[in-house]
Coordinates of C-alpha atoms and ligand atoms in Angstrom, one line a residue:
X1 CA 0.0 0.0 0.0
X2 CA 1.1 3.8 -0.5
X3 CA 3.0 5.4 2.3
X4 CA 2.4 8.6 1.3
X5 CA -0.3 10.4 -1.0
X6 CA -0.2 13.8 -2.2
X7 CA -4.0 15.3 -2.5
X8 CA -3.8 17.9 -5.4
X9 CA -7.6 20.0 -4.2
X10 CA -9.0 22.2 -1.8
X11 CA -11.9 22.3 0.4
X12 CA -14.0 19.5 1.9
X13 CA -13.1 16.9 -0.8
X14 CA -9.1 17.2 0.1
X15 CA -10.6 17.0 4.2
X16 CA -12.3 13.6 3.0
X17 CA -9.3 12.1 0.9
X18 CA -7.3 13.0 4.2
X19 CA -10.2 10.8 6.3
X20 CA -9.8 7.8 3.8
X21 CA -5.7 8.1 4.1
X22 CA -5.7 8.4 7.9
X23 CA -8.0 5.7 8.4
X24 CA -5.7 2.9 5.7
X25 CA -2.5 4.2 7.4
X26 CA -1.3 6.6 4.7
X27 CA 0.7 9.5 5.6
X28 CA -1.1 12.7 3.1
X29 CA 0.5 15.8 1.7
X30 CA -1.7 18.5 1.0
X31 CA -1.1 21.3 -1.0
X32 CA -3.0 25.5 -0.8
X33 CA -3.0 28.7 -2.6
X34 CA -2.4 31.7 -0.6
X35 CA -6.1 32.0 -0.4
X36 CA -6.2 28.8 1.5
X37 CA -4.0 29.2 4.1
X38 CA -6.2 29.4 7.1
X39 CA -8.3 26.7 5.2
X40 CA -9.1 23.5 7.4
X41 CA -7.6 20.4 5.4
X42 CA -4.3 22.3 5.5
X43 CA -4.0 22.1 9.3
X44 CA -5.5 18.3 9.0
X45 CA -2.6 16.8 6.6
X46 CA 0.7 15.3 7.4
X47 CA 2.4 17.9 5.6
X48 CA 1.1 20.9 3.8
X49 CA 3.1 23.4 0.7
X50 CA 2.4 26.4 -0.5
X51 CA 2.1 26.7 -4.1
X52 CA 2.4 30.7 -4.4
X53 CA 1.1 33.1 -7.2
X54 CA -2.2 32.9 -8.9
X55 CA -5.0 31.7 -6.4
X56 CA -6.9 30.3 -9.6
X57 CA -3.9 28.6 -11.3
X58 CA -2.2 27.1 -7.9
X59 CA -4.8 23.7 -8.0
X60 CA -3.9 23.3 -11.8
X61 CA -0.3 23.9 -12.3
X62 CA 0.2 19.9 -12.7
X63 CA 3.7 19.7 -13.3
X64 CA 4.5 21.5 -10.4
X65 CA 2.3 19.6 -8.4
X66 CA 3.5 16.1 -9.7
X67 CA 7.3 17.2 -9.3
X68 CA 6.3 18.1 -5.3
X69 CA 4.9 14.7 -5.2
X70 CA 8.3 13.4 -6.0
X71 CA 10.2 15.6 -3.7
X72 CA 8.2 14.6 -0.5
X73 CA 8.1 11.2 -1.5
X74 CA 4.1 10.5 -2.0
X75 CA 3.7 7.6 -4.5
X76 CA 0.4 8.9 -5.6
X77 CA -1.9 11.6 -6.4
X78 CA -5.6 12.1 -5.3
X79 CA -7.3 14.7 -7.7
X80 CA -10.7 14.8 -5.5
X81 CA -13.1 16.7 -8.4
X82 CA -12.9 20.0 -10.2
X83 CA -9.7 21.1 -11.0
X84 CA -7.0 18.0 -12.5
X85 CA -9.4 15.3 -12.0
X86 CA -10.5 14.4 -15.8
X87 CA -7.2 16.3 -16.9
X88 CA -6.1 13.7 -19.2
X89 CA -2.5 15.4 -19.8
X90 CA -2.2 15.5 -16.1
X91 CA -2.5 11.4 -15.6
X92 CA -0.5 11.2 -18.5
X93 CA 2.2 13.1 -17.2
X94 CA 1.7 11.2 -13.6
X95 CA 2.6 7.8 -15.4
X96 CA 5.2 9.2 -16.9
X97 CA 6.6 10.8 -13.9
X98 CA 6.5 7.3 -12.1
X99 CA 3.4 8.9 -9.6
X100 CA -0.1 6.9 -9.4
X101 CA -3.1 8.8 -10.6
X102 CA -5.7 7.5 -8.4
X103 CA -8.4 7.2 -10.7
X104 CA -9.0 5.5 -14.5
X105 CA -6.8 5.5 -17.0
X106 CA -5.2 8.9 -18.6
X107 CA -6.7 7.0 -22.2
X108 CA -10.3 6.2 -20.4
X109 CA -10.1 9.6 -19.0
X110 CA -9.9 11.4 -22.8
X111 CA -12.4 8.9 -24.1
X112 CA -15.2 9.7 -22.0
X113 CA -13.9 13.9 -21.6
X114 CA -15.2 14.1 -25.0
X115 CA -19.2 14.0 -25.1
X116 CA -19.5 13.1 -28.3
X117 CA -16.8 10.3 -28.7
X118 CA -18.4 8.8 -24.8
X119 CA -21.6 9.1 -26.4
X120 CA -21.3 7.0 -29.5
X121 CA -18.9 4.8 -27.5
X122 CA -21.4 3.9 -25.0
X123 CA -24.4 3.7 -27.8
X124 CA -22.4 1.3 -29.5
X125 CA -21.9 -0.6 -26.3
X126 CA -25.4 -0.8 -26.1
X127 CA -26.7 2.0 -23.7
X128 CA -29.6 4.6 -25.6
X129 CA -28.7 8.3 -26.2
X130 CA -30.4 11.4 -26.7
X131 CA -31.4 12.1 -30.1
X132 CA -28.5 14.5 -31.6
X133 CA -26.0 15.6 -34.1
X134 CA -23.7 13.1 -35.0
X135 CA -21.0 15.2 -34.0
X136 CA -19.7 18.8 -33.2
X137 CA -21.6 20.7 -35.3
X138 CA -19.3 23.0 -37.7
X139 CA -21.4 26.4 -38.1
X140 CA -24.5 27.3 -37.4
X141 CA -26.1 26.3 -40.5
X142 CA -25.2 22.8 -39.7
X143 CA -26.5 23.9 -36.1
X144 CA -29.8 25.4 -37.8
X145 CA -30.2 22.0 -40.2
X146 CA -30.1 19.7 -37.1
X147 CA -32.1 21.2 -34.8
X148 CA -34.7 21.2 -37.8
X149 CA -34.4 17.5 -38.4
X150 CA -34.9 16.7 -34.7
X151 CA -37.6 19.5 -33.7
X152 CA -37.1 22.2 -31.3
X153 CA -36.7 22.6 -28.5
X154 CA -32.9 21.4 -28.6
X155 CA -29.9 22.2 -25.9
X156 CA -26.9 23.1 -27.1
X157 CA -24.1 21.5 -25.0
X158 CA -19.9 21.8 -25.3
X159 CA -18.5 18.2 -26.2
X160 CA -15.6 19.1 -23.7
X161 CA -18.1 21.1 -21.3
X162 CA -19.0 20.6 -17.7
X163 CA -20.3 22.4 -14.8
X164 CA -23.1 23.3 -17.2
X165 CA -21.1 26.1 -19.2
X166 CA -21.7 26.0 -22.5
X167 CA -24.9 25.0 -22.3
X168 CA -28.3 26.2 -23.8
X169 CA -31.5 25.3 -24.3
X170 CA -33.3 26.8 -27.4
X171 CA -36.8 26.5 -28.4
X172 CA -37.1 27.8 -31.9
X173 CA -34.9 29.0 -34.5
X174 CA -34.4 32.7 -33.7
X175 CA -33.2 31.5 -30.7
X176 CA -30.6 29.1 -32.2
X177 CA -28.8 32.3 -34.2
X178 CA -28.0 33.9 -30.9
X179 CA -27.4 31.0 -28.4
X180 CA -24.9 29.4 -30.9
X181 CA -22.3 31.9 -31.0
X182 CA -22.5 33.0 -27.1
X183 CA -22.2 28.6 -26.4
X184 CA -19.3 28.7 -28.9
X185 CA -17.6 31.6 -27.2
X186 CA -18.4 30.7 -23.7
X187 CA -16.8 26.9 -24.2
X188 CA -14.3 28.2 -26.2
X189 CA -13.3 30.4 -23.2
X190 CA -13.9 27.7 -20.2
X191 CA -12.5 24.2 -22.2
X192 CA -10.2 25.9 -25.0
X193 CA -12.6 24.0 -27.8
X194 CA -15.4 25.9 -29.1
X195 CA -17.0 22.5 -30.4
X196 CA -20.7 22.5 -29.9
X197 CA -23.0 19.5 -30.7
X198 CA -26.5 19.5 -30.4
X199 CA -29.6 16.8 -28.1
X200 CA -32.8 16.5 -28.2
X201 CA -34.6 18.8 -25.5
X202 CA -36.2 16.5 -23.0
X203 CA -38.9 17.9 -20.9
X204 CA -38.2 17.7 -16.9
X205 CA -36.5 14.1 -17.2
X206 CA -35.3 13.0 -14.0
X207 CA -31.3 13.3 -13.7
X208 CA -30.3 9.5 -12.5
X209 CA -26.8 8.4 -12.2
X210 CA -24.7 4.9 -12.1
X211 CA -21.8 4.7 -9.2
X212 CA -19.3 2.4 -10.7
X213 CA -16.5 0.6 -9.0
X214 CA -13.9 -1.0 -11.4
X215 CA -10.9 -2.7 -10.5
X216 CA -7.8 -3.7 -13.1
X217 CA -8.6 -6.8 -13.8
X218 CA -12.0 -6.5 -15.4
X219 CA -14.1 -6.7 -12.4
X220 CA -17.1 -4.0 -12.5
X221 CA -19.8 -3.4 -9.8
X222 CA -22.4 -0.9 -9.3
X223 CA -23.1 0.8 -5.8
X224 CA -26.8 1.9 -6.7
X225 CA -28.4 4.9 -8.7
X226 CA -28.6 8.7 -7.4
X227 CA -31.6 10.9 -7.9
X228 CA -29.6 14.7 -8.7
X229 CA -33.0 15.9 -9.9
X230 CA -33.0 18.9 -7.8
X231 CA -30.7 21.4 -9.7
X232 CA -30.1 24.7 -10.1
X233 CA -28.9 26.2 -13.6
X234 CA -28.4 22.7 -14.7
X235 CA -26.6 21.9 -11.5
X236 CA -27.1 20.0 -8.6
X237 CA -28.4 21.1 -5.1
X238 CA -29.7 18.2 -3.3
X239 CA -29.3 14.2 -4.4
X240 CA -30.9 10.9 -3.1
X241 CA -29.9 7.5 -2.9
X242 CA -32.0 5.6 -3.9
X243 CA -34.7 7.8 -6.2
X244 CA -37.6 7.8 -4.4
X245 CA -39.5 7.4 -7.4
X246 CA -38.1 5.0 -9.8
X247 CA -40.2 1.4 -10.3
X248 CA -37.9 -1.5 -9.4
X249 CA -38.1 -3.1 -12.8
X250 CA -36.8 0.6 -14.4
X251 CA -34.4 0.9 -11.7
X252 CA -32.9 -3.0 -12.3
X253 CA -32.8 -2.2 -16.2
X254 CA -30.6 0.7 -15.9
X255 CA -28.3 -0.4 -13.1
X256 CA -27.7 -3.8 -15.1
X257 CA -27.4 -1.9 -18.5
X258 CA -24.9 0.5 -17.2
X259 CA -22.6 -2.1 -16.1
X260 CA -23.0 -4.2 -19.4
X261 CA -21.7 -1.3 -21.0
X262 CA -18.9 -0.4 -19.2
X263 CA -17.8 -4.2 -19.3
X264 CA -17.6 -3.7 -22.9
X265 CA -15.7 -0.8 -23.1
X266 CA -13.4 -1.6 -19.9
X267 CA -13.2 0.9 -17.2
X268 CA -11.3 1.4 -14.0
X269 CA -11.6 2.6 -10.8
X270 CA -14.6 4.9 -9.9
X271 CA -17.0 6.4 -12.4
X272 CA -20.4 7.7 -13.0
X273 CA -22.8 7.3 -15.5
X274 CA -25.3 9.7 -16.2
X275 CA -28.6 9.5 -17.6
X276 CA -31.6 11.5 -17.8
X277 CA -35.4 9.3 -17.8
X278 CA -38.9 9.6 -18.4
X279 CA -41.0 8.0 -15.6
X280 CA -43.7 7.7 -17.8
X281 CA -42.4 6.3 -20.5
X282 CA -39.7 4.2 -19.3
X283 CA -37.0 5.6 -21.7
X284 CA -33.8 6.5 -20.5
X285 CA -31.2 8.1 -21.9
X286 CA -27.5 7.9 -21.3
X287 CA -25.9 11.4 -21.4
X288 CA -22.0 11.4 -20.3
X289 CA -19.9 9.6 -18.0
X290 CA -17.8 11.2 -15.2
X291 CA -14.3 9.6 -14.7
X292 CA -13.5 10.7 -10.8
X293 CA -15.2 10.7 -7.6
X294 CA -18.6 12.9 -7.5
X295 CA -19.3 15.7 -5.0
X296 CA -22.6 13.3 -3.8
X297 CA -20.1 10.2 -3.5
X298 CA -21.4 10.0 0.1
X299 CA -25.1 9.2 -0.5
X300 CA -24.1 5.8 -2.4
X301 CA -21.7 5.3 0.7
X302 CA -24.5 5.6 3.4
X303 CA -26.8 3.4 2.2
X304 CA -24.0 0.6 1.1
X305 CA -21.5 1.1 3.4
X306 CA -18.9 1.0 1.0
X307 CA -15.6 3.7 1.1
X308 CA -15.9 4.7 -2.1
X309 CA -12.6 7.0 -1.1
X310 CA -10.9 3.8 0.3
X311 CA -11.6 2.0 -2.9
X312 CA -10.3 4.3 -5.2
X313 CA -7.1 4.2 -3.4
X314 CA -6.9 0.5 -3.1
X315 CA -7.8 -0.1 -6.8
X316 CA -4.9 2.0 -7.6
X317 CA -2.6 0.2 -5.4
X318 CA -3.6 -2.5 -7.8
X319 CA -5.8 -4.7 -5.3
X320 CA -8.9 -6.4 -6.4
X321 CA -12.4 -5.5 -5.7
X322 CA -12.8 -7.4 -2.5
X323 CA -16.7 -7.9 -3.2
X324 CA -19.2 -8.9 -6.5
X325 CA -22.7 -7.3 -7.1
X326 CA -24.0 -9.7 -5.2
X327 CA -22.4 -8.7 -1.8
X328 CA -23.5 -5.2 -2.0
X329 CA -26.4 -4.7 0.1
X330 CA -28.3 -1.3 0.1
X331 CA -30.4 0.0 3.0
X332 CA -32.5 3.0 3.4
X333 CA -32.5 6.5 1.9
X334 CA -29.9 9.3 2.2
X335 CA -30.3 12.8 1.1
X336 CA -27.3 14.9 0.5
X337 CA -27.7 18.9 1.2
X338 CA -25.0 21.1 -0.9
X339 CA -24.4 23.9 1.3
X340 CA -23.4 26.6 -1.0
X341 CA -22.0 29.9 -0.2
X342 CA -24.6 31.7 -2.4
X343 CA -27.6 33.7 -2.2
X344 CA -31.1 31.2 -3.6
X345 CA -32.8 35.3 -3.5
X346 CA -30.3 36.4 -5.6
X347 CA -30.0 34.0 -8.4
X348 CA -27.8 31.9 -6.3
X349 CA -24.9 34.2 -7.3
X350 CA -22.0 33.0 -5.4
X351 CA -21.5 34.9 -1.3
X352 CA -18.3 34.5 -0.7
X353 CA -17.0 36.3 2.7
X354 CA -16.7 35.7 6.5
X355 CA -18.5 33.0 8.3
X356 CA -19.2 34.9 11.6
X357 CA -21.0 31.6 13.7
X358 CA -20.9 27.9 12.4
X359 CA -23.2 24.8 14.0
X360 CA -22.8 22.1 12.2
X361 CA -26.0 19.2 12.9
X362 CA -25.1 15.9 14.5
X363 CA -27.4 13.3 16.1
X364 CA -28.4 9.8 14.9
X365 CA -28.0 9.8 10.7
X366 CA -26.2 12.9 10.3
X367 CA -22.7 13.2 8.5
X368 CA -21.1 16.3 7.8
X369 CA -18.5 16.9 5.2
X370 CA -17.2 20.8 5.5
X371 CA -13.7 22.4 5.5
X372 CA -14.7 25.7 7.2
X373 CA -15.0 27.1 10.8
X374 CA -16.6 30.3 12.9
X375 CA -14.3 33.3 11.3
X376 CA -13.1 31.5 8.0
X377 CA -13.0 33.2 5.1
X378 CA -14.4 32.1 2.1
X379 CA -12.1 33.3 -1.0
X380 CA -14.1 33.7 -4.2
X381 CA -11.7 32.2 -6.3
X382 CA -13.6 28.4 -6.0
X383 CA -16.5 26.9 -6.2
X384 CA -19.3 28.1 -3.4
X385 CA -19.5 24.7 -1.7
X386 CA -18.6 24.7 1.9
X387 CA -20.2 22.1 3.6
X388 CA -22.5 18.7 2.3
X389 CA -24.8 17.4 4.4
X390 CA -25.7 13.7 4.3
X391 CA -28.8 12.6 6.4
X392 CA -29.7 8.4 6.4
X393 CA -33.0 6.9 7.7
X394 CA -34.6 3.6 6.9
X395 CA -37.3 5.4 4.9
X396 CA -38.0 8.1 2.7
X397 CA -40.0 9.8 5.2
X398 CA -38.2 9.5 8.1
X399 CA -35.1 11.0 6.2
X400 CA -37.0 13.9 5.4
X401 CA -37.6 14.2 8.9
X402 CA -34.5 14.0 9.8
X403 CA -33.5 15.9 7.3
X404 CA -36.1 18.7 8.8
X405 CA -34.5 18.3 12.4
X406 CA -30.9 18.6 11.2
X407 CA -31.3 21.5 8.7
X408 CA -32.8 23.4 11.6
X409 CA -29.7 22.5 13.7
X410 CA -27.5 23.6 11.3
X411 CA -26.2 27.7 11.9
X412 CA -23.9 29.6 9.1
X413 CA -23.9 33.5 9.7
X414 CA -22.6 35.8 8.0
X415 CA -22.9 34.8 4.3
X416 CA -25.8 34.1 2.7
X417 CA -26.1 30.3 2.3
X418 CA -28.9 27.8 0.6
X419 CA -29.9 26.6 3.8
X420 CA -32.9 28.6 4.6
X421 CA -34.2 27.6 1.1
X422 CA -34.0 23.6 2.0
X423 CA -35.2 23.8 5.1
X424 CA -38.6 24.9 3.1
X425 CA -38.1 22.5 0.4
X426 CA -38.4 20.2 3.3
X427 CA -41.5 21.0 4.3
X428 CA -43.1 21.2 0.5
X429 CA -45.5 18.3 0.3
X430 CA -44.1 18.2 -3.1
X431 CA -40.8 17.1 -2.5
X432 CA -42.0 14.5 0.1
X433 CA -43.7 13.5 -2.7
X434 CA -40.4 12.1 -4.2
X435 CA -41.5 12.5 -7.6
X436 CA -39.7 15.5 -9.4
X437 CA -37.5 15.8 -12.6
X438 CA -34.8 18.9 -13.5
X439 CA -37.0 21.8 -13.7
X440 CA -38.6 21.6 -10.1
X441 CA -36.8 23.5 -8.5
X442 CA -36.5 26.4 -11.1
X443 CA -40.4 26.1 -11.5
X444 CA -41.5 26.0 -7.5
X445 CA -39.0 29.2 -7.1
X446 CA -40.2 30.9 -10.2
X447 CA -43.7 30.5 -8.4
X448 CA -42.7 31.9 -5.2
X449 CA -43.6 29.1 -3.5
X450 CA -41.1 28.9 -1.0
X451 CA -41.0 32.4 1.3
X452 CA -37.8 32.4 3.1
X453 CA -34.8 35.0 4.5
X454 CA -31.3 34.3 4.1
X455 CA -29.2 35.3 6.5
X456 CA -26.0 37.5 6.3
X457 CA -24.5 39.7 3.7
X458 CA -22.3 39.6 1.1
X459 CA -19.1 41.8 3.0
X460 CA -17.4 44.1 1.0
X461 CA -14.2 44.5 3.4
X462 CA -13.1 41.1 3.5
X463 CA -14.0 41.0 -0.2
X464 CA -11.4 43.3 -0.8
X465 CA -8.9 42.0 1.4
X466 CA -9.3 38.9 0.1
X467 CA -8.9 40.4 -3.4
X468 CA -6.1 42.2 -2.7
X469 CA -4.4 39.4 -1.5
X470 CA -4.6 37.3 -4.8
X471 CA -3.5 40.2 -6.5
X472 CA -0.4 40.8 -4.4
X473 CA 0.4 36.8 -5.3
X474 CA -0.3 36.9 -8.9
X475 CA 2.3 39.7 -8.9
X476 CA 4.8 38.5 -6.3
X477 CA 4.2 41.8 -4.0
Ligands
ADP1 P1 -22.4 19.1 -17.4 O1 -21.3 18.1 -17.7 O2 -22.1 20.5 -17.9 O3 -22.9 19.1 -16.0 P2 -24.5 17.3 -18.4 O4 -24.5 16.7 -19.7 O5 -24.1 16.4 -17.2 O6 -23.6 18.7 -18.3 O7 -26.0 17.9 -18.1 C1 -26.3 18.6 -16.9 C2 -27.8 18.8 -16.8 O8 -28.3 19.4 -17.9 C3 -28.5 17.5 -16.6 O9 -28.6 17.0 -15.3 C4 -29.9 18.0 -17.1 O10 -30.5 18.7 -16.0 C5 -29.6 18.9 -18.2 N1 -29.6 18.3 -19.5 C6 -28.5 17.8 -20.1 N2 -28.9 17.3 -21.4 C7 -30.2 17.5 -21.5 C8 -31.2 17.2 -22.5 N3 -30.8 16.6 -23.7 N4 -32.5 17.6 -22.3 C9 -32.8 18.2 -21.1 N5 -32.0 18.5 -20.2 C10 -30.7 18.1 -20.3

């Protein structure tokens, strides 16, 4: 097993990868921008480095990062998500540097980074897609000719896209002139590849996604589905394990489906398979695969018990998977809260700042993934996730309820945060109900059906502090 693993992210996911080490015995090396120096997984890690300058570029600057893995001595290389995780080059340049990449291969990791080529690869293997161009589409006649085969409405989407840039959904032609060239632009800015290929809009599916577990010698298992139907902007808020609403017969066809395909195609350690479905029909669609471990990992770990963490690390190591299908048992529901640094009043535009009072819930079924504390700052360079929220009970209801008890437990002041929105949500006979697809949430707060108040501001002094820090890096000051 590894001695010593070097964790190249920030945040709660570097806290959990730190959990996982401590608990196999690993010694971990962590590594922060100079925005992250006060930041909790620094103080947690065996050893912690500065990577100076940019704030932005510090988590990305892989060769950097690879060569300090050498020069502490850490065999391997955690990329949590964001950031290096489906870097391709950065895997590539791991192997050839002699450090483990904990995660599939640099080659699996390209394959399924493009949308379109994972797409036709995973049609071929037998899983149904969205109806769509065949490929990038080259200008927007092309752009105008398919969308007129397959009908309006359509969504644009950027082959090498995620997070949701690049995206557009357009519902008639007009539309399609202006939405092409600002998707272009805008995943020609975030990916470096303009290349824009168009799907089938399907009306409020349900989001349902495949954890996959694969080892190196051919062995592939699946821990369950996730329900990531509440989202936000084509982004997820709140996920369940297992959906609340899908029939046991759909539920055994796409769990069994997903792992035929990725037999097929070969795939290593852990994954995710997303697909969006139609309750009422049945169909289900599969839409792109994720090659690292997901922000709502945890939900599949509470109701099977599994380490998903643990097993990443192991299957790099080069162990087998120590259990088949059949020795996966699930029980109950979880529910995982994103606790985002952002304001649900305010078009849930990021609130980065001070946290002046933190309470985080505990009690039976609780587990709390965070990286912050009363007084942290949050920088605004990152993503607005601060804490997750995992809550387990042997029913649907009951985790609700517990779900209710522990939101209301829960205290962040002093930056606006989604909380006071769920604990609402919680209390909508709606979502008790189970049964929602994408555009729930957009369409209940669109409604004004949830009346709530966030609490704290946005404050502009430690904006500016923290601001002027980055800018002192990025020039050396
Ligand atoms: P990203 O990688 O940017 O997150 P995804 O392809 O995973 O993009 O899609 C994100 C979300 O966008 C999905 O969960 C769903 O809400 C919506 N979406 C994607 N494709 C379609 C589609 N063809 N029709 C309707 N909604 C879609």
């Amino acid at each position: 097993m590894f001695k010593k693993v070097l964790i190249a992210n920030r945040g709660e996911v570097a806290l959990r990868i730190i959990r996982a080490c401590k608990e196999l015995g690993i010694k971990t090396v962590a590594i922060y921008s100079e925005a992250d120096v006060r930041s909790l997984y620094v103080k947690k890690a065996d050893e912690a480095y500065l990577i100076p300058g940019d704030p932005l570029r510090a988590y990305l600057d892989y060769v950097r990062i690879v060569d300090l893995a050498r020069q502490v001595g850490a065999q391997a290389i955690h990329p949590g998500y964001g950031f290096l995780a489906e870097n391709a080059d950065f895997a590539r340049y791991c192997r050839r540097r002699g450090i483990t990449f904990i995660g599939p291969t640099p080659e699996q990791i390209e394959m399924f980074g493009d949308k379109v080529k994972a797409k036709k690869t995973m049609e071929s293997a037998g899983l149904p897609v969205v109806p769509g161009s065949d490929g990038p589409v080259s200008d927007l006649d092309e752009a105008l000719d398919v969308a007129r085969e397959i009908g309006f409405p359509v969504m644009l989407k950027a082959a090498f896209g995620g997070g949701g840039r690049g995206m557009r959904v357009v519902k008639d032609e007009e539309e399609l002139k202006t939405a092409y060239e600002s998707a272009f632009r805008e995943a020609e800015a975030y990916f470096g590849k303009g290349d824009i290929f168009i799907e089938k809009y399907i009306d409020n599916p349900k989001h349902i996604e495949v954890q996959v577990l694969g080892d190196k010698y051919g062995n592939i298992i699946h821990l369950g589905e996730r329900d990531c139907s509440i989202q936000r902007r084509h982004q997820k808020l709140i996920e369940i394990a297992p959906s609340p609403s899908l029939s046991k017969e759909l539920r055994m066809r796409i769990l069994g489906n997903a792992v035929k395909a990725l037999m097929r195609v070969g795939y290593e350690n852990a994954g995710t398979l997303e697909f969006l479905v139609d309750t009422r029909t049945g169909d289900y669609y599969f839409i792109e695969m994720n090659t690292r471990l997901q922000v709502e990992h945890t939900i599949s770990e509470t109701i099977t018990g599994v380490d998903i963490v643990e097993m990443m690390i192991r299957i790099a190591d080069g162990e087998p998977l120590p259990f088949l299908q059949s020795d996966i048992t699930f029980r109950g529901y979880a529910i995982e809260f994103r606790v985002n640094a952002e304001d649900p009043k305010k078009g849930f535009a990021p609130s980065p700042g001070k946290i002046t009072a933190y309470y985080s819930p505990g009690g039976p079924g609780v587990r709390i993934d965070a990286g912050v504390y009363k007084d942290y700052i949050i920088p605004p360079y990152y993503d607005s996730l601060i804490a997750k929220m995992t809550v387990w009970a042997l029913t649907w209801e009951k985790a609700v309820a517990r779900a209710r008890r522990a939101l209301d437990e829960f205290i962040v002041r002093g930056v606006p945060t989604n909380i006071p929105l769920y604990r609402e949500m919680v209390r909508d006979p709606d979502f008790l109900r189970g049964d929602f697809g994408i555009r729930f949430l957009e369409e209940k707060i669109s409604r004004g059906d949830y009346d709530f108040e966030v609490e704290g501001e946005i404050d502009k002094e430690d904006m500016v502090l923290a601001i002027s820090a980055a800018i002192s890096a990025h020039y050396g000051l």
